[in-house]
Amino acid sequence: MSHATKPMTARAGAPLSGTIRVPGDKSISHRSLMFGTLAVGETRIEGLLEAEDVLATAAAMKALGANVRHLGPGAWSVDGVGVGGLSEPETALDFGNAGTGVRLTMGMVASHALTATFIGDASLSRRPMGRVLDPLRDMGAEVLARAGDRLPLTVRGPETALPISYRVPVPSAQVKSAVLLAGLNAPGVTTVIEPIPTRDHTERMLIGFGAHLEIEQAADGERILRLTGQPDLKPQAITVPGDPSSAAFMIVAALIVPGSDVTVRDVLLNPHRTGILKTLEEMGADISIENVRETGGEMLGDVRARHSRLRGITVPAERAPSMIDEYPVLAMAAAFAEGETRMLGLHELTVKESDRLAAVADGLAANGVPHEKGDDWLTVTGGARVNGGGTVTTHLDHRIAMSFLVLGLASENPVSVDDGAPIATSFPDFNDLMAGLGGRIDIQAEDAA
Ligand code: S3P
């Protein structure tokens, strides 16, 4: 999944206006294919995100034995093999840039008596895998890795996995989900204790597919999940709601480009994902949420954002899990907010597709935005005008690319990114949708890879 680099440049122009839909949620798309694989019978998916990350998961599920078919735009069918029914893949599973895909699939494989090798691109090969491999080893999996717990590596599952009780040491939905997915094929009860709650799509989908999962909410906010292993999962019909992390780029663009008025329809409003909306509202953003409804166990609604005079605030560390992927684009809103925006509790940002704390700070520096960064915090001092004019290094990180292109739509001088190709990992329609709203983003001639 290596590709030619695609430099891109965004420049200010007319106000952004219109009503759009963004593609399906990435977290739910990965999980729909995985749970479909672990159910017996045909799961039908509408609105699947057809981006590189999710297509890598679709290919992996095929390699593990599911019959995965593309029926039409966003429409997919998965004939599952059932819990315990995965087969050994013939070749390495290539997850490209996809952290969620690789970590959750490691969980699935770790409790099946088979061997699978995991590979990925340069970004994924730098990311820590020990956070999922540690509990999977406790469950009986063996791991063969050349370079610490980094890709490429091979996981061999035991004949019978041990159900464990695991306290998740970092706030990570991926770690929680890997243990729960492994627990599906362990006899007995697998317990996951989450001191700081993270996105709960795995729990909702486990229940939706018919697993027995008890959720205890302790008074101090800690969540205890008890999953009974080896259930018969029932195939489902799933409609994937719009990805709030993709919608965030369009919403922030509307807030900072003068005169804009943009509505994003059918956005997932799961409370573990809406930290960015709360934060922007606290900054004075004119955002309204209409047509809120529930579908398939998740809330969704239409989000309207209009150009606003923003002001700096402190974003508390406790909010980080509910907006972990949105800090890069929040920093762009902060560049246009009067005064200081302080973002705290950002340690997890350093182990994403890139070190996002460093990449954001470098990009702000290249575009003349005053800021200060610490080990796990960032302060941006904003104002009505941003100079722009810089070229930002994206480090194979889709969200760094999209964030700085959004900045360029409102800055005095155009903003360039060295490589916008990674946008295809999560939001292939980004440029077209932005152009439809009136945004000016040019793609320069492609360099050889
Ligand atoms: C995801 C969880 C988050 C998030 C990622 C998707 C998921 O990662 O950053 O984009 O689908 O479970 P962590 O759980 O590692 O924080």
Coordinates of C-alpha atoms and ligand atoms in Angstrom, one line a residue:
M1 CA 0.0 0.0 0.0
S2 CA 2.9 2.4 -0.7
H3 CA 1.9 5.3 -2.9
A4 CA 3.4 8.3 -4.8
T5 CA 3.6 11.4 -2.7
K6 CA 1.0 14.0 -3.4
P7 CA 1.9 17.6 -2.4
M8 CA -1.2 19.7 -1.9
T9 CA -1.9 23.4 -1.4
A10 CA -4.9 25.1 0.2
R11 CA -5.6 28.8 -0.2
A12 CA -8.3 31.2 1.0
G13 CA -11.3 32.0 -1.2
A14 CA -15.0 32.3 -1.0
P15 CA -17.1 31.3 2.1
L16 CA -17.8 27.6 2.4
S17 CA -21.4 26.7 2.1
G18 CA -23.6 23.6 1.5
T19 CA -24.9 20.4 3.0
I20 CA -22.7 17.3 2.8
R21 CA -22.4 13.8 4.2
V22 CA -19.0 12.5 5.2
P23 CA -18.1 8.8 4.8
G24 CA -18.8 6.1 7.3
D25 CA -17.1 6.0 10.7
K26 CA -13.7 4.3 10.6
S27 CA -13.9 2.6 14.0
I28 CA -17.4 1.1 13.3
S29 CA -16.4 0.2 9.7
H30 CA -13.4 -1.9 10.9
R31 CA -15.5 -3.6 13.6
S32 CA -18.4 -4.3 11.3
L33 CA -16.1 -6.4 9.1
M34 CA -14.5 -8.1 12.1
F35 CA -17.7 -9.0 13.9
G36 CA -19.2 -10.0 10.6
T37 CA -16.3 -12.5 10.3
L38 CA -16.9 -13.9 13.8
A39 CA -20.6 -14.3 13.3
V40 CA -22.2 -17.4 11.6
G41 CA -24.0 -16.3 8.5
E42 CA -24.3 -13.2 6.4
T43 CA -23.8 -9.7 7.8
R44 CA -24.8 -6.8 5.5
I45 CA -23.1 -3.5 5.8
E46 CA -24.3 -0.2 4.3
G47 CA -22.2 3.0 4.4
L48 CA -18.8 1.2 5.0
L49 CA -15.9 3.6 4.8
E50 CA -14.1 2.6 1.6
A51 CA -10.8 4.0 2.5
E52 CA -7.4 2.3 2.5
D53 CA -7.4 1.5 6.3
V54 CA -10.7 -0.3 6.2
L55 CA -10.0 -2.0 2.8
A56 CA -6.9 -3.5 4.5
T57 CA -9.1 -5.0 7.2
A58 CA -11.5 -6.3 4.6
A59 CA -8.6 -8.1 2.9
A60 CA -7.4 -9.5 6.2
M61 CA -10.8 -10.9 7.1
K62 CA -10.9 -12.6 3.7
A63 CA -7.4 -14.0 4.4
L64 CA -8.7 -15.4 7.7
G65 CA -11.5 -17.2 6.0
A66 CA -14.6 -14.9 5.7
N67 CA -16.3 -14.4 2.4
V68 CA -16.2 -10.6 2.1
R69 CA -18.0 -9.1 -1.0
H70 CA -18.3 -5.6 -2.2
L71 CA -21.9 -5.2 -3.4
G72 CA -22.0 -1.5 -4.5
P73 CA -20.9 1.9 -3.1
G74 CA -20.6 1.4 0.7
A75 CA -22.5 -1.9 0.5
W76 CA -20.7 -5.0 1.7
S77 CA -21.6 -8.5 2.6
V78 CA -19.6 -10.7 5.1
D79 CA -20.2 -14.4 5.4
G80 CA -18.7 -15.1 8.8
V81 CA -16.9 -18.3 9.9
G82 CA -18.0 -18.0 13.6
V83 CA -16.0 -17.6 16.8
G84 CA -13.3 -20.3 16.7
G85 CA -13.6 -20.7 13.0
L86 CA -10.8 -18.5 11.6
S87 CA -8.3 -20.2 9.2
E88 CA -4.6 -19.6 8.9
P89 CA -3.8 -16.9 6.3
E90 CA -1.4 -18.0 3.5
T91 CA 0.4 -14.7 3.3
A92 CA 1.3 -11.9 5.7
L93 CA -1.6 -9.6 6.6
D94 CA -0.7 -6.1 5.3
F95 CA -2.5 -3.4 7.3
G96 CA -0.8 -0.4 5.6
N97 CA -1.3 2.6 7.9
A98 CA -4.1 1.1 10.0
G99 CA -3.5 0.9 13.8
T100 CA -7.0 -0.1 14.6
G101 CA -7.1 -2.8 11.9
V102 CA -3.9 -4.4 13.0
R103 CA -4.4 -4.2 16.8
L104 CA -7.9 -5.5 16.8
T105 CA -7.1 -8.3 14.3
M106 CA -4.1 -9.3 16.5
G107 CA -6.8 -9.8 19.3
M108 CA -8.9 -12.0 17.0
V109 CA -5.9 -14.1 16.0
A110 CA -4.4 -14.5 19.5
S111 CA -7.1 -16.8 20.7
H112 CA -7.3 -19.0 17.6
A113 CA -4.8 -21.9 17.1
L114 CA -3.2 -20.4 14.1
T115 CA -0.2 -18.3 13.1
A116 CA -0.4 -15.0 11.3
T117 CA 2.2 -12.4 10.3
F118 CA 1.4 -8.7 10.5
I119 CA 3.0 -6.0 8.3
G120 CA 2.4 -2.4 7.6
D121 CA 3.8 0.9 6.2
A122 CA 6.7 2.9 7.7
S123 CA 4.3 4.8 10.0
L124 CA 2.6 1.6 11.4
S125 CA 5.9 -0.1 11.7
R126 CA 7.1 2.6 14.1
R127 CA 4.0 2.4 16.4
P128 CA 4.0 0.5 19.7
M129 CA 2.3 -2.9 19.6
G130 CA 3.4 -4.1 23.1
R131 CA 0.2 -2.4 24.6
V132 CA -1.9 -5.1 22.9
L133 CA 0.6 -7.9 22.8
D134 CA 1.2 -7.9 26.6
P135 CA -2.4 -9.0 27.5
L136 CA -2.5 -11.3 24.5
R137 CA 0.6 -13.1 25.7
D138 CA -1.2 -13.5 29.1
M139 CA -4.0 -15.2 27.2
G140 CA -1.5 -17.7 25.8
A141 CA -0.4 -16.2 22.5
E142 CA 3.2 -16.4 21.4
V143 CA 4.8 -13.4 19.6
L144 CA 7.8 -13.4 17.3
A145 CA 9.1 -9.9 16.6
R146 CA 12.4 -8.8 15.3
A147 CA 12.4 -5.2 16.6
G148 CA 10.9 -5.0 20.1
D149 CA 7.1 -5.1 19.9
R150 CA 7.0 -3.4 16.5
L151 CA 5.9 -4.7 13.0
P152 CA 6.6 -6.9 11.2
L153 CA 5.7 -9.5 13.8
T154 CA 4.0 -12.9 14.0
V155 CA 1.4 -14.0 16.4
R156 CA 0.7 -17.7 17.2
G157 CA -2.5 -18.4 19.1
P158 CA -2.7 -21.3 21.6
E159 CA -4.9 -24.4 21.3
T160 CA -7.1 -23.0 24.1
A161 CA -6.8 -19.4 25.2
L162 CA -7.0 -18.3 28.8
P163 CA -9.6 -15.8 29.8
I164 CA -7.9 -13.1 31.8
S165 CA -8.7 -10.1 33.9
Y166 CA -6.9 -7.1 32.5
R167 CA -6.7 -3.5 33.7
V168 CA -6.0 -1.3 30.7
P169 CA -2.9 0.7 31.6
V170 CA -3.4 3.5 28.9
P171 CA -6.7 5.0 27.8
S172 CA -7.0 3.0 24.6
A173 CA -10.1 1.6 22.9
Q174 CA -7.8 -0.4 20.7
V175 CA -6.2 -2.3 23.7
K176 CA -9.6 -2.8 25.3
S177 CA -11.0 -4.1 22.0
A178 CA -8.1 -6.4 21.3
V179 CA -8.6 -8.1 24.6
L180 CA -12.3 -8.4 24.2
L181 CA -12.0 -9.8 20.7
A182 CA -9.5 -12.4 22.0
G183 CA -11.8 -13.1 24.9
L184 CA -14.5 -14.1 22.4
N185 CA -12.7 -17.4 21.8
A186 CA -11.5 -18.0 25.4
P187 CA -13.7 -20.4 27.5
G188 CA -15.0 -18.6 30.6
V189 CA -15.2 -14.9 31.5
T190 CA -12.7 -12.3 30.2
T191 CA -12.7 -9.1 32.3
V192 CA -11.4 -5.8 31.1
I193 CA -11.1 -2.9 33.6
E194 CA -11.0 0.5 32.1
P195 CA -10.0 3.2 34.6
I196 CA -10.7 6.0 32.0
P197 CA -13.5 5.2 29.6
T198 CA -12.8 5.3 25.9
R199 CA -15.0 4.9 22.8
D200 CA -17.4 2.0 23.3
H201 CA -18.2 0.7 19.8
T202 CA -16.8 -2.7 20.5
E203 CA -19.1 -3.1 23.6
R204 CA -22.2 -1.9 21.7
M205 CA -21.4 -4.2 18.8
L206 CA -20.7 -7.2 21.0
I207 CA -24.1 -6.8 22.5
G208 CA -25.7 -6.2 19.1
F209 CA -24.2 -9.4 17.7
G210 CA -25.6 -11.3 20.7
A211 CA -22.6 -11.8 23.0
H212 CA -23.1 -11.8 26.7
L213 CA -21.3 -8.7 28.0
E214 CA -21.9 -7.3 31.5
I215 CA -20.9 -3.6 32.0
E216 CA -20.4 -2.3 35.5
Q217 CA -20.0 1.4 36.0
A218 CA -18.2 2.1 39.2
A219 CA -18.8 5.4 41.1
D220 CA -15.3 6.7 40.3
G221 CA -16.0 6.4 36.6
E222 CA -14.1 3.2 36.1
R223 CA -15.8 0.6 33.8
I224 CA -15.6 -3.2 34.3
L225 CA -16.5 -5.3 31.3
R226 CA -17.2 -9.0 31.7
L227 CA -17.4 -11.0 28.5
T228 CA -18.5 -14.6 28.4
G229 CA -16.4 -16.5 25.8
Q230 CA -17.4 -18.7 22.9
P231 CA -20.8 -17.3 22.1
D232 CA -22.6 -17.9 18.8
L233 CA -22.6 -14.4 17.3
K234 CA -25.6 -13.7 15.1
P235 CA -25.1 -11.8 11.8
Q236 CA -26.5 -8.3 11.6
A237 CA -27.6 -5.6 9.2
I238 CA -25.5 -2.5 9.9
T239 CA -25.7 1.0 8.7
V240 CA -22.5 2.9 9.5
P241 CA -23.1 6.5 10.6
G242 CA -20.9 9.4 9.3
D243 CA -17.5 9.7 10.9
P244 CA -17.3 12.5 13.4
S245 CA -13.5 12.6 13.1
S246 CA -13.9 13.3 9.4
A247 CA -16.8 15.8 10.0
A248 CA -14.5 17.7 12.3
F249 CA -12.4 19.0 9.4
M250 CA -15.4 20.4 7.6
I251 CA -16.8 21.9 10.8
V252 CA -13.6 23.6 11.8
A253 CA -13.1 24.9 8.2
A254 CA -16.6 26.4 8.3
L255 CA -15.8 28.1 11.7
I256 CA -12.6 29.7 10.5
V257 CA -13.5 30.7 6.9
P258 CA -15.4 34.0 7.0
G259 CA -19.1 33.9 5.9
S260 CA -19.2 30.0 5.9
D261 CA -22.3 28.0 6.7
V262 CA -21.9 24.2 6.4
T263 CA -24.1 21.3 7.5
V264 CA -22.8 17.7 7.8
R265 CA -25.6 15.2 7.9
D266 CA -25.9 11.9 9.7
V267 CA -22.8 12.3 11.9
L268 CA -22.2 9.7 14.7
L269 CA -22.9 11.4 18.0
N270 CA -21.7 8.7 20.4
P271 CA -20.8 10.7 23.6
H272 CA -17.3 9.1 23.6
R273 CA -16.6 10.8 20.3
T274 CA -18.1 14.3 20.7
G275 CA -15.5 16.0 22.8
I276 CA -14.5 18.2 19.8
L277 CA -18.1 19.6 19.5
K278 CA -18.2 20.4 23.2
T279 CA -14.7 22.1 23.0
L280 CA -15.6 24.2 20.0
E281 CA -18.9 25.3 21.6
E282 CA -16.9 26.4 24.7
M283 CA -14.7 28.4 22.3
G284 CA -17.8 30.3 21.2
A285 CA -18.5 28.3 18.0
D286 CA -21.9 28.7 16.3
I287 CA -22.7 25.0 16.1
S288 CA -26.2 23.5 16.1
I289 CA -27.1 19.9 16.1
E290 CA -30.4 18.9 14.5
N291 CA -32.4 15.8 13.7
V292 CA -30.8 13.7 16.5
R293 CA -31.9 10.1 16.4
E294 CA -30.8 6.6 17.3
T295 CA -30.0 3.9 14.7
G296 CA -28.5 0.5 15.3
G297 CA -27.6 1.4 18.9
E298 CA -25.8 4.6 18.1
M299 CA -26.9 8.3 18.2
L300 CA -26.5 10.4 15.1
G301 CA -27.6 13.8 13.9
D302 CA -26.9 16.7 11.5
V303 CA -24.3 19.2 12.6
R304 CA -24.4 22.8 11.3
A305 CA -21.4 25.1 11.7
R306 CA -21.2 28.8 10.8
H307 CA -18.2 31.1 10.8
S308 CA -17.6 32.2 14.4
R309 CA -15.4 34.5 16.5
L310 CA -13.6 31.9 18.6
R311 CA -11.9 32.5 21.9
G312 CA -9.1 30.5 23.6
I313 CA -10.0 28.1 26.4
T314 CA -8.4 25.3 28.5
V315 CA -9.3 21.8 27.2
P316 CA -9.1 19.5 30.3
A317 CA -7.0 16.3 30.2
E318 CA -10.1 14.2 31.1
R319 CA -11.6 15.1 27.7
A320 CA -8.8 13.7 25.7
P321 CA -10.2 10.2 25.1
S322 CA -13.4 11.6 23.6
M323 CA -11.5 13.7 21.0
I324 CA -8.1 12.1 20.8
D325 CA -8.1 12.2 17.0
E326 CA -9.3 15.8 16.8
Y327 CA -6.4 17.7 18.5
P328 CA -4.6 18.5 15.2
V329 CA -7.7 20.1 13.8
L330 CA -8.6 21.8 17.1
A331 CA -5.1 23.4 17.0
M332 CA -6.2 25.0 13.6
A333 CA -9.3 26.4 15.2
A334 CA -7.1 27.6 18.1
A335 CA -4.9 29.5 15.7
F336 CA -8.0 31.6 14.9
A337 CA -9.2 31.9 18.5
E338 CA -8.5 35.1 20.4
G339 CA -6.1 34.4 23.2
E340 CA -4.6 31.1 24.4
T341 CA -6.0 27.7 23.9
R342 CA -4.4 25.2 26.3
M343 CA -4.7 21.5 25.5
L344 CA -3.7 19.1 28.3
G345 CA -3.2 15.4 28.7
L346 CA -1.9 14.8 25.1
H347 CA 0.6 12.0 25.7
E348 CA -1.3 9.5 23.5
L349 CA -1.0 11.9 20.6
T350 CA 2.7 11.1 20.4
V351 CA 2.0 7.4 19.4
K352 CA -0.5 8.0 16.6
E353 CA 0.1 7.7 12.8
S354 CA 2.9 10.3 13.6
D355 CA 4.0 12.0 16.7
R356 CA 1.1 14.4 16.3
L357 CA 2.2 16.7 19.1
A358 CA 5.5 17.4 17.3
A359 CA 4.0 17.4 13.8
V360 CA 1.3 20.0 14.8
A361 CA 3.9 22.2 16.6
D362 CA 6.2 22.1 13.6
G363 CA 3.4 22.9 11.2
L364 CA 2.2 25.8 13.4
A365 CA 5.8 27.1 13.4
A366 CA 6.1 26.9 9.6
N367 CA 2.9 29.0 9.4
G368 CA 3.7 31.7 11.9
V369 CA 1.3 30.6 14.6
P370 CA 2.7 31.3 18.2
H371 CA 2.6 28.2 20.3
E372 CA 4.4 26.3 23.1
K373 CA 4.6 22.6 23.6
G374 CA 5.5 20.3 26.5
D375 CA 5.7 16.5 26.9
D376 CA 1.9 16.2 27.0
W377 CA 0.5 19.7 26.4
L378 CA 0.2 22.3 23.7
T379 CA -0.7 26.0 24.0
V380 CA -1.7 27.9 20.9
T381 CA -2.0 31.7 20.9
G382 CA -4.5 32.7 18.2
G383 CA -6.0 35.7 16.6
A384 CA -8.1 36.9 13.7
R385 CA -5.3 36.5 11.2
V386 CA -2.9 33.6 10.5
N387 CA 0.1 34.3 8.2
G388 CA 0.3 30.8 6.6
G389 CA 2.7 30.5 3.7
G390 CA 4.5 27.4 5.1
T391 CA 5.0 23.8 3.9
V392 CA 4.1 21.2 6.4
T393 CA 5.6 17.7 6.7
T394 CA 2.8 15.2 7.2
H395 CA 4.9 12.1 8.2
L396 CA 2.4 9.7 6.5
D397 CA -0.4 11.1 8.8
H398 CA -3.7 11.8 7.2
R399 CA -5.0 14.0 10.0
I400 CA -1.9 16.2 9.9
A401 CA -2.4 16.7 6.1
M402 CA -6.1 17.5 6.4
S403 CA -5.7 19.8 9.4
F404 CA -3.1 22.0 7.8
L405 CA -5.1 22.1 4.5
V406 CA -8.0 23.4 6.6
L407 CA -5.7 26.1 8.0
G408 CA -4.7 27.2 4.5
L409 CA -8.4 27.8 3.6
A410 CA -8.4 30.7 6.0
S411 CA -4.8 32.0 6.3
E412 CA -3.4 35.1 4.6
N413 CA -1.0 33.0 2.4
P414 CA -1.5 29.5 1.0
V415 CA -0.5 26.5 3.2
S416 CA 1.1 23.4 1.5
V417 CA 1.5 19.9 2.7
D418 CA 4.4 17.8 1.4
D419 CA 2.2 14.7 1.0
G420 CA -1.6 14.5 1.0
A421 CA -1.6 10.9 -0.3
P422 CA -2.3 9.5 3.3
I423 CA -5.7 11.3 3.3
A424 CA -6.9 8.2 1.3
T425 CA -6.4 6.1 4.4
S426 CA -9.5 7.6 6.1
F427 CA -11.2 10.2 3.9
P428 CA -10.7 9.7 0.2
D429 CA -13.5 12.2 -0.6
F430 CA -11.9 15.0 1.5
N431 CA -10.7 17.2 -1.5
D432 CA -13.9 16.6 -3.5
L433 CA -16.2 17.4 -0.6
M434 CA -14.2 20.5 0.3
A435 CA -14.3 21.6 -3.4
G436 CA -18.1 21.1 -3.4
L437 CA -18.3 23.5 -0.4
G438 CA -16.1 26.1 -2.3
G439 CA -12.7 25.3 -0.7
R440 CA -9.6 25.7 -2.9
I441 CA -7.2 22.8 -2.5
D442 CA -4.8 22.0 -5.4
I443 CA -3.0 18.8 -5.9
Q444 CA 0.5 19.2 -7.4
A445 CA 1.9 16.8 -10.0
E446 CA 2.7 13.4 -8.4
D447 CA 6.3 12.5 -7.6
A448 CA 7.5 9.0 -8.0
A449 CA 7.2 7.0 -4.8
Ligands
S3P1 C1 -9.7 3.8 17.7 C2 -9.2 4.2 18.9 C3 -8.3 5.3 19.1 C4 -8.2 6.3 17.9 C5 -8.2 5.5 16.6 C6 -9.4 4.6 16.5 C7 -10.6 2.6 17.6 O1 -7.0 4.8 19.4 O2 -7.1 7.1 18.0 O3 -8.2 6.4 15.5 O4 -11.3 2.5 16.6 O5 -10.6 1.9 18.6 P1 -6.5 4.4 20.9 O6 -7.6 3.5 21.3 O7 -5.2 3.7 20.7 O8 -6.5 5.7 21.6

